[in-house]
XYZ file of C-alpha atoms in Angstrom:
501
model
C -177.050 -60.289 -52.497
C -176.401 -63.250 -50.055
C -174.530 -61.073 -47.538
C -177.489 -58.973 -48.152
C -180.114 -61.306 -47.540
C -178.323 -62.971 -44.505
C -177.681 -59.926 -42.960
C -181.548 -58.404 -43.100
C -182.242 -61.586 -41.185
C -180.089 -61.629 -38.840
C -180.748 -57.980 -37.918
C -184.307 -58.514 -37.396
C -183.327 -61.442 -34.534
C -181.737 -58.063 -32.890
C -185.291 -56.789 -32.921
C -187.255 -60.300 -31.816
C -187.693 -59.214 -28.407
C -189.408 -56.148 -27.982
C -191.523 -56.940 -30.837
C -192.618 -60.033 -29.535
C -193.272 -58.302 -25.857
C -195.538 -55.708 -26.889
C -197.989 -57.947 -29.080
C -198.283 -60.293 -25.990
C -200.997 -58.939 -23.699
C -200.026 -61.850 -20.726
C -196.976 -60.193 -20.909
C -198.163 -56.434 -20.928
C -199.867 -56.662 -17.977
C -197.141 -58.315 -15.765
C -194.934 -56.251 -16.640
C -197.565 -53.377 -16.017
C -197.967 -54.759 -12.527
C -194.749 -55.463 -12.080
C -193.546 -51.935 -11.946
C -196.485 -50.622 -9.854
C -195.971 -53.062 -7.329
C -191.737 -52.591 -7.608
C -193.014 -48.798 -7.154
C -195.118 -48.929 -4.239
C -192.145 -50.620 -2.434
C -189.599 -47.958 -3.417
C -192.144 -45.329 -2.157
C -192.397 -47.744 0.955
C -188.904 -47.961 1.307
C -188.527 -43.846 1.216
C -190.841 -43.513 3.760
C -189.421 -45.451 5.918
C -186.093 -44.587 6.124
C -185.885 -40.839 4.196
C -182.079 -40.952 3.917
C -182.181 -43.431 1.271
C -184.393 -40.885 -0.813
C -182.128 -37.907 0.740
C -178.555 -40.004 0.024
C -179.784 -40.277 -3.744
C -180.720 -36.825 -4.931
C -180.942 -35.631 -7.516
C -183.281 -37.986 -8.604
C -184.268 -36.632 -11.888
C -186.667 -38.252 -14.042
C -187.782 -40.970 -11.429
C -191.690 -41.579 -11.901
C -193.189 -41.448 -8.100
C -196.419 -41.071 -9.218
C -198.274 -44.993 -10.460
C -200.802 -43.456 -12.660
C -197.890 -41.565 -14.595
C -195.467 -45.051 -14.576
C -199.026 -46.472 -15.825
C -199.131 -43.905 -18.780
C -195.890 -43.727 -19.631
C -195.735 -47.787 -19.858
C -198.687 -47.888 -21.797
C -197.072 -45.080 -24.317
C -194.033 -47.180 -24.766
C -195.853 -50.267 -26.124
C -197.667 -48.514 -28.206
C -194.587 -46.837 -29.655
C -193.082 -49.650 -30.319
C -196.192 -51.800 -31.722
C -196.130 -49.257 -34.445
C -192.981 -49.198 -34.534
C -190.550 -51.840 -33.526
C -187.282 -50.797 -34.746
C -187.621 -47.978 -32.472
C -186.292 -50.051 -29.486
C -182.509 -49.618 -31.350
C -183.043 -46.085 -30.413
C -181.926 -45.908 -26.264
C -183.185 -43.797 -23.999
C -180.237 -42.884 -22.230
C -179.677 -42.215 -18.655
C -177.807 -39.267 -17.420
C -174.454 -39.792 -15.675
C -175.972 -39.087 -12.310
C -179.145 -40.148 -12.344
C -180.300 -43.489 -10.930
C -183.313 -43.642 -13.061
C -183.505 -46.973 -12.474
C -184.472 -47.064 -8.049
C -187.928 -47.783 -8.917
C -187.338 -51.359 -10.661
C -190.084 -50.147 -13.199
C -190.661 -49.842 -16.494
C -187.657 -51.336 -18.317
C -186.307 -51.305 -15.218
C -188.240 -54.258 -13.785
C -186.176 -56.821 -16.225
C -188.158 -59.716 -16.839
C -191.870 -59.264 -14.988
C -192.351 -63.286 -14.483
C -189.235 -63.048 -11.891
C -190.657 -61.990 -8.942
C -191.534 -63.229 -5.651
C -195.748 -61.885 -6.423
C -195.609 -63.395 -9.846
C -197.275 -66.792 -9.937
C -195.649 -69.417 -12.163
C -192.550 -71.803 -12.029
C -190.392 -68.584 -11.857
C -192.380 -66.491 -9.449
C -193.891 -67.477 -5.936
C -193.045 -71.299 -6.618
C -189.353 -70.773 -7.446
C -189.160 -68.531 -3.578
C -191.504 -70.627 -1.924
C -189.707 -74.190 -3.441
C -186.660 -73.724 -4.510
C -184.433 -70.740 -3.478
C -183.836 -68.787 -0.184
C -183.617 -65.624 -0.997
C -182.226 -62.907 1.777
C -182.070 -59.245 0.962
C -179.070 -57.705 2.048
C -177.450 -53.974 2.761
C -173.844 -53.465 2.725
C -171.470 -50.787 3.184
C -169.097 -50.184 0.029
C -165.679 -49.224 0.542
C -166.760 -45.208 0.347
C -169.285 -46.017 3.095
C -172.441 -46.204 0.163
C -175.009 -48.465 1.294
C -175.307 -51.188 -1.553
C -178.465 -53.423 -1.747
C -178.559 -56.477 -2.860
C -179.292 -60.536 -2.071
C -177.767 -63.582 -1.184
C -179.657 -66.799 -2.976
C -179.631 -70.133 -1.687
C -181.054 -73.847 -3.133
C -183.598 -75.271 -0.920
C -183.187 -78.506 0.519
C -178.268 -77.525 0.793
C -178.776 -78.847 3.934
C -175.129 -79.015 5.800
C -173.635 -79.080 2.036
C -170.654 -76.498 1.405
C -171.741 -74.939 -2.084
C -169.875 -73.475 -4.701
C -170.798 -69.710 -5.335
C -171.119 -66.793 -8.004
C -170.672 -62.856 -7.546
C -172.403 -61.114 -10.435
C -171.524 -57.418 -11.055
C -174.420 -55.478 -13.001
C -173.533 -53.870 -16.200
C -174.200 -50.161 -16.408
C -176.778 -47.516 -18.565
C -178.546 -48.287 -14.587
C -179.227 -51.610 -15.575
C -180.437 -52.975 -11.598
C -179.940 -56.591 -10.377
C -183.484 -57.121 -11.394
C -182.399 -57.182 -14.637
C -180.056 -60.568 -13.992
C -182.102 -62.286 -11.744
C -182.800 -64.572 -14.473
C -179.433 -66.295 -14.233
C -179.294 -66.196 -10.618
C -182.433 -68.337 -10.469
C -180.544 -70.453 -13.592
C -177.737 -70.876 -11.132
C -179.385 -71.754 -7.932
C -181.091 -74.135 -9.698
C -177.980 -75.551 -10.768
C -177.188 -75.545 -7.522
C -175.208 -72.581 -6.590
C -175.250 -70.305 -3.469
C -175.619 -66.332 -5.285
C -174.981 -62.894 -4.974
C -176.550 -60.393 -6.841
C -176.465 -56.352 -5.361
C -176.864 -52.824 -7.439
C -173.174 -51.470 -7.569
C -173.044 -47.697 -6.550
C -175.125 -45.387 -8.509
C -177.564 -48.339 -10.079
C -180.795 -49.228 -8.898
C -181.453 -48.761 -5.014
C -177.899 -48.634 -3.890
C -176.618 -45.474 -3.486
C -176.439 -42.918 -5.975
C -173.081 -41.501 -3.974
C -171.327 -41.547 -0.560
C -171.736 -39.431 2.353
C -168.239 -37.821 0.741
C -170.586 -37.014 -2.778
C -168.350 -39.497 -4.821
C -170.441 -41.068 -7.231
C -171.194 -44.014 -8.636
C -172.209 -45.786 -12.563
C -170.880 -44.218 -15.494
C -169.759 -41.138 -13.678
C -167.473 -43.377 -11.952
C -166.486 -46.439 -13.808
C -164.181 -47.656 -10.675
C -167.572 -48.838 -8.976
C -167.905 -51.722 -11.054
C -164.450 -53.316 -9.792
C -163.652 -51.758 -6.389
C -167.622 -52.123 -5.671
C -167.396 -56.550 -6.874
C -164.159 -56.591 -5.255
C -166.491 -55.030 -1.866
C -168.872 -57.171 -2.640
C -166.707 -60.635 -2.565
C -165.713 -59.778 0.941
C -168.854 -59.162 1.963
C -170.421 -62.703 0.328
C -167.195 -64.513 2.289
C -167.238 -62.351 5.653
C -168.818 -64.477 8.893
C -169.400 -63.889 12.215
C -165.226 -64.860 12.660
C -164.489 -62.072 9.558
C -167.276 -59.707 10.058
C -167.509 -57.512 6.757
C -164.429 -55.157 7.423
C -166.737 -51.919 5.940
C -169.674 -52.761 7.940
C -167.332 -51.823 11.089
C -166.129 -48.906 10.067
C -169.326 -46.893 7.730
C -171.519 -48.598 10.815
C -173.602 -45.007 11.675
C -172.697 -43.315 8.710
C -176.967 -43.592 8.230
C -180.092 -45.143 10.613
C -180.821 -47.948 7.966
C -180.199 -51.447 9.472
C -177.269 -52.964 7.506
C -175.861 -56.149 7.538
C -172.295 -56.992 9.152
C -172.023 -60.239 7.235
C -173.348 -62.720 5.567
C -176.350 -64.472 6.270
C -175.727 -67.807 4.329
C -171.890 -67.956 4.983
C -172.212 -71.582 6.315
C -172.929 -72.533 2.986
C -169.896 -71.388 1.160
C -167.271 -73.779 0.134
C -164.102 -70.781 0.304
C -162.260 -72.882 -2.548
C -165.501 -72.267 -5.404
C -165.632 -68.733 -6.072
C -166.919 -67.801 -9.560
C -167.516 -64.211 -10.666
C -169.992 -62.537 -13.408
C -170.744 -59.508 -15.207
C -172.266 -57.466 -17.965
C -171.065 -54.754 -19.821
C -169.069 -52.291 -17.116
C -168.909 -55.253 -15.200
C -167.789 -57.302 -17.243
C -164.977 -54.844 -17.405
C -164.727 -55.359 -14.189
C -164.776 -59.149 -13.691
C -161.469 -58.820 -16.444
C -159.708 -56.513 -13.410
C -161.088 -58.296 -10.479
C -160.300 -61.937 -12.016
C -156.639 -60.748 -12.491
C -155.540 -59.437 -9.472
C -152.461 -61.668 -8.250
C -151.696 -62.190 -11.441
C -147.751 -61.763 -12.392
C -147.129 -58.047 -12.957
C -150.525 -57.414 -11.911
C -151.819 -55.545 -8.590
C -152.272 -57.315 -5.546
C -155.517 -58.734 -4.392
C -157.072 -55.503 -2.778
C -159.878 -57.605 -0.603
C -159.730 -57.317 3.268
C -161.052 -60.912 3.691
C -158.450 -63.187 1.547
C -155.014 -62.828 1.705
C -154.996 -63.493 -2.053
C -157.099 -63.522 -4.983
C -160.391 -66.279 -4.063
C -161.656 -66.148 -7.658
C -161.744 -69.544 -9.694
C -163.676 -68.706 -12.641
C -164.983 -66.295 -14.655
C -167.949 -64.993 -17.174
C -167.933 -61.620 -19.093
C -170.784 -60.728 -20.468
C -170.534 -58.644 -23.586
C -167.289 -58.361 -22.704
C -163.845 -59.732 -21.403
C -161.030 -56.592 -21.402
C -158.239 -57.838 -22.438
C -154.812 -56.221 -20.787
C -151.583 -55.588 -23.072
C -147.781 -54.394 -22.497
C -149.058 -51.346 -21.612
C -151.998 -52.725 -19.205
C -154.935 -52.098 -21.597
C -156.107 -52.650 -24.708
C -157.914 -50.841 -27.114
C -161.389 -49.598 -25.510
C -162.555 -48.521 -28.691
C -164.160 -51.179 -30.322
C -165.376 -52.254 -26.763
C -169.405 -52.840 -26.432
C -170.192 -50.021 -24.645
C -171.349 -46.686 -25.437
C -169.141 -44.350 -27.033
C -168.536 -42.170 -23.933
C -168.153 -44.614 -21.572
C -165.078 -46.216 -23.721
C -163.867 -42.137 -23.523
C -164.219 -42.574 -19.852
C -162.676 -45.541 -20.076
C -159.590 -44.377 -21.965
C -159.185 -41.160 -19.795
C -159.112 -43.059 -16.644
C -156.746 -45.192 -17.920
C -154.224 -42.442 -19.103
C -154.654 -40.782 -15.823
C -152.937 -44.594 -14.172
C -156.851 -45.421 -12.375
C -157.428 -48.591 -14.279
C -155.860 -51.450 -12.053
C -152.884 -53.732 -13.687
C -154.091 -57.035 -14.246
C -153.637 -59.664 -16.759
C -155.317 -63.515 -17.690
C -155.224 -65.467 -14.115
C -158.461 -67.945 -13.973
C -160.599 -69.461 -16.921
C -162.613 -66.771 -18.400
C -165.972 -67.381 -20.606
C -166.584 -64.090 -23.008
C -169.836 -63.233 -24.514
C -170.113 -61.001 -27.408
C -172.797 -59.439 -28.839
C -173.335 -59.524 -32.684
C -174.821 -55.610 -32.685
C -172.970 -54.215 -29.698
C -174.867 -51.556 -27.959
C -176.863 -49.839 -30.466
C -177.888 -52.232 -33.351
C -177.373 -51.508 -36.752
C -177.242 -53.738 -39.810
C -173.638 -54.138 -41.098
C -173.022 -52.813 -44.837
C -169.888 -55.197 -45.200
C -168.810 -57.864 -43.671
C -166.398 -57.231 -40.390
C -163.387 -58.795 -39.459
C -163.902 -62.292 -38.248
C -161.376 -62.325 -35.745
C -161.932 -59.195 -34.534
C -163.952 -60.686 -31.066
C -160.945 -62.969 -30.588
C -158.286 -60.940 -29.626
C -158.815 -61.441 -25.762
C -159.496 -64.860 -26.648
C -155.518 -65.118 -27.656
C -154.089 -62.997 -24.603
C -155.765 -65.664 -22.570
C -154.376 -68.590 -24.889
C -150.968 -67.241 -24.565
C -151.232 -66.872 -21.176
C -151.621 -70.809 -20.733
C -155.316 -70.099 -18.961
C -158.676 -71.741 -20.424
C -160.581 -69.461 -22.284
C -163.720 -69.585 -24.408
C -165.475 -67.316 -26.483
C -168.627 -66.703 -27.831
C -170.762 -64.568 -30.537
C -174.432 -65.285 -31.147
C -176.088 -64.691 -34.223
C -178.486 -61.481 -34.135
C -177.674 -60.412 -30.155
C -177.022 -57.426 -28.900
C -175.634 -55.765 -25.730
C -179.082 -56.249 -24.221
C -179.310 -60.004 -24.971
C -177.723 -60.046 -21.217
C -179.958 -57.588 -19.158
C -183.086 -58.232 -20.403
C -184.563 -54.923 -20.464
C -188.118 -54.677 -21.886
C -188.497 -52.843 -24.471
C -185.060 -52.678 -25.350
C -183.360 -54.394 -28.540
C -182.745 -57.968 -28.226
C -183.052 -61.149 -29.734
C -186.160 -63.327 -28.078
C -186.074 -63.501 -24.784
C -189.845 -64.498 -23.881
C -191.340 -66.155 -26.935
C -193.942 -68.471 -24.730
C -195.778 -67.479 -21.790
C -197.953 -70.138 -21.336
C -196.676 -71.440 -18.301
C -196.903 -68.457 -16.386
C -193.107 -67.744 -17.053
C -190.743 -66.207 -19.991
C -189.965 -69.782 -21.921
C -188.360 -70.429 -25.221
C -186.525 -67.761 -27.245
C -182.923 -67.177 -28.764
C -179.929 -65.696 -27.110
C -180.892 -66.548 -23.387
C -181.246 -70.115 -23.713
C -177.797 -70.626 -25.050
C -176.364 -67.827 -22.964
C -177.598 -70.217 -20.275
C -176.815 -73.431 -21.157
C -172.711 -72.359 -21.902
C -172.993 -70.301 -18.884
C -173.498 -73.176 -16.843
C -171.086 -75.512 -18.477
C -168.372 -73.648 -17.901
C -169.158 -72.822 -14.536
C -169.877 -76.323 -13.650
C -166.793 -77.009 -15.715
C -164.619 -75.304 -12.723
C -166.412 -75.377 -9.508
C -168.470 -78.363 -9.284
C -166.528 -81.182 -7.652
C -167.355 -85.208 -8.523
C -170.926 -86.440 -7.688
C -172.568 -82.663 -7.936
C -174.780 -82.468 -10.614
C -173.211 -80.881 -13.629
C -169.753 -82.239 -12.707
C -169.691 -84.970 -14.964
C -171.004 -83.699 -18.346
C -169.895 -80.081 -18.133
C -167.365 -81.147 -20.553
C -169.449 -82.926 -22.691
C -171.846 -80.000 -22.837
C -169.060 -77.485 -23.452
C -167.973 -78.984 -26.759
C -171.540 -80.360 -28.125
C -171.585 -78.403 -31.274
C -174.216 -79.919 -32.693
C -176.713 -78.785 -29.605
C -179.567 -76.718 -30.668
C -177.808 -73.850 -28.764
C -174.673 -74.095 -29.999
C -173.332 -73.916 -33.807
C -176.736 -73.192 -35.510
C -176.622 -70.249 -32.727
C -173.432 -68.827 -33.411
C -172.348 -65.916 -35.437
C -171.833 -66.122 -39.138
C -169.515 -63.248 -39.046
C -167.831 -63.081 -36.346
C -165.614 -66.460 -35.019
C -166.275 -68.259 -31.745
C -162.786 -70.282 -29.988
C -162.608 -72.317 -26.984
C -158.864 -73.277 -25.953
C -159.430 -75.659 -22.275
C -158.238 -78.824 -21.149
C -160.920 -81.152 -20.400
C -161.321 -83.159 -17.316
C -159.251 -85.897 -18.614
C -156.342 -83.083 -19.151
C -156.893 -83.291 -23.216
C -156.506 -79.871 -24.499
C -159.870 -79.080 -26.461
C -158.802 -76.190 -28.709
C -160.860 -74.728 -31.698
C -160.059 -71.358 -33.401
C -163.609 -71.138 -35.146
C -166.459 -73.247 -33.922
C -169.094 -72.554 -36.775
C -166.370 -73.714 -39.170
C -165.867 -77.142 -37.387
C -163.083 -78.582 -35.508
C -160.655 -81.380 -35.926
């Protein structure tokens, strides 16, 4: 009956966020306008240049038409105010269909984000606080990827450290992360964000028809390892695709990047969610003993420092791989997974830089758990990285699922925008203390003495008693850290929620 009880709570956290949109009207309607306006600039965008609408076909199921987004939004929340457990059921995309180009619908991510939104997150954040530069890049395949390079206001000549984030797949776009690229900028980090082939307004293929997302899982590690050359080419390294894809179509791309004087080249982080995730565990490991070589045409050698998987670090064993199929990820994509892997196209690459891994508590699709699982089971990359000698920590928060990270509307998470008040998503549960470790750790590695965040990162990493940390963590499954703190102690802790010595 406890089990029971516990676990009928903790599922409905898995629900708190689509339940919680759709009864807030403030939050309705900027998400409503949201997508029109994210529309009418797609449609802008087509007309402009027609070979980005041409380069992308099919394009099955993409609304074009803002009185049909309008209905179909409006259906959704109705759906789901009469029924919110309806969220756990997906609406999947196809394998070749980048339904998400418009940045509508669930595909805006969280409405309060933008540039037109007003609030601390919206115009105020662009106007006084970040730089933000939208960039197109050639991929490796000669795809045009879109993305954006985000700087703090006020760097001046300062060399800052930097983050790559890799989108997870299901065509979630880099709209859906922006919310820890603003997190990180205000931390004060120079960003990259970009749509990996196949997602959002990149390319759904390449001039060749290769294609990208799920169809093509190798776009979500040959794509980040693209896009780290491209976030540390210059007018010295111009970005080596941009020279040779330059022509392959009329749209103006860019041949390297725009904020490149602001990179310190020794404070490379990387990021990703679900697929890339996946990918951050390859790209983070090149180098590594008895792993592949760096494959990047700007460094000689692997750049990356640290490293966050979200939901969640792949773990390599003897044979180069573990076992994909308890991964977080939907059923077929761990198939694709697996098959690519027996065919030798998964890269060889093993524990190399301190890793952060997020795990959901529901995985993709949430169910409720009839008995209890195994509560080591999320730790088992956790201990290839321990017995590798490299800092590792990992984390599982009560009642969050694969979607805790993308922040889809609509789709099942725990609270993500419990107070709009301020004009802005505030408050909630998983993405505040997604956030606040996400930072740590990364301020844990790359800040350097007298940058804010260098001297408490520790501190912050082990404060169990922080709002967002043990009463936050899952009751069945255990959380571990295993680092050396700044003062070279080693801070290790095989279950977090239990308590450590």
């Amino acid at each position: 009956m406890q089990w029971t009880a516990c676990e009928a709570a903790n599922y409905a956290k898995a629900l708190g966020g689509p339940a919680e949109q759709v009864t807030n009207p403030a939050f309705v309607q900027r998400w409503l306008t949201q997508s029109l306006t994210n529309l009418l600039s797609y449609l802008a965008r087509s007309a402009a240049d027609p070979s980005w609408l041409l380069a992308s076909t099919p394009l099955l199921g993409v609304l074009t038409e803002p009185a049909a987004l309008a209905a179909q939004l409006q259906a959704l929340v109705a759906s789901l105010q009469a029924d919110p457990s309806s969220a756990a059921r997906l609406p999947l995309n196809t394998p070749v269909t980048p339904l998400c180009a418009t940045w509508s619908l669930q595909c805006a991510g969280d409405p309060f984000l933008f540039p037109n939104a007003k609030g601390p997150d919206g115009a105020a954040f662009y106007t006084d606080e970040a730089s933000v530069t939208p960039v197109v890049f050639y991929d490796r395949d000669c795809a045009r990827l879109s993305g954006r390079v985000w700087l703090p206001t006020g760097a001046g000549n300062r060399r800052l450290p930097a983050v790559v984030f890799t989108n997870g797949s299901v065509q979630a776009p880099e709209t859906a992360y922006w919310w820890l690229a603003q997190a990180l900028v205000r931390a004060g980090y120079a960003v990259m964000t970009y749509d990996p082939r196949g997602q959002g307004r990149s390319d759904l293929q390449t001039p060749g028809f290769q294609q990208g997302s799920n169809f093509n899982p190798k776009v979500f590690w040959e794509g980040q390892v693209d896009a780290i050359d491209f976030f540390r080419s210059s007018p010295q390294r111009p970005y080596p695709h941009q020279q040779r894809c330059e022509g392959t179509y009329p749209t103006e791309t860019t041949a390297f990047n725009p904020i490149w004087q602001q990179l310190d080249p020794d404070r490379l982080g990387i990021a990703g969610h679900s697929l890339g995730a996946i990918g951050v565990s390859v790209v983070q490991g090149y180098g590594a003993p008895g792993a592949d070589p760096w494959p990047g045409l700007i460094d000689s050698v692997n750049p990356v420092k640290a490293a966050i998987a979200y939901d969640s670090l792949l773990a390599p064993d003897g044979s180069g791989l573990s076992t994909l199929a308890n991964l977080p990820i939907p059923p077929g994509l761990a198939v694709a997974l697996t098959q690519l892997a027996a065919l030798g196209g998964l890269p060889a690459f093993a524990p190399q830089v301190p890793a952060m891994s997020f795990n959901a508590d529901y995985a993709f699709a949430p169910v409720p758990y009839l008995l209890p699982p195994p509560a080591d089971a999320h730790r088992s990359t956790i201990k290839l990285w321990q017995q590798a000698g490299v800092p590792t920590y990992g984390i599982t928060l009560q009642g969050t699922t694969h979607f805790d990270f993308s922040l889809l509307p609509s789709f099942p998470a725990s609270s993500w925008c419990a107070d709009t008040s301020s004009g802005a998503c505030r408050g909630g549960w998983g993405r505040p203390a997604i956030t606040a470790y996400s930072l740590a750790w990364f301020d844990r590695w790359l800040k350097l003495p007298g940058e804010p965040g260098h001297a408490d990162a520790d501190q912050r990493l082990l404060d169990d008693a922080s709002p967002d940390a043990v009463a936050k963590l899952s009751f069945r499954y255990q959380s571990a850290r295993d680092f050396p703190d700044r003062s070279g102690a080693r801070q290790r802790c095989d279950d977090i929620r239990a308590g450590c010595n």
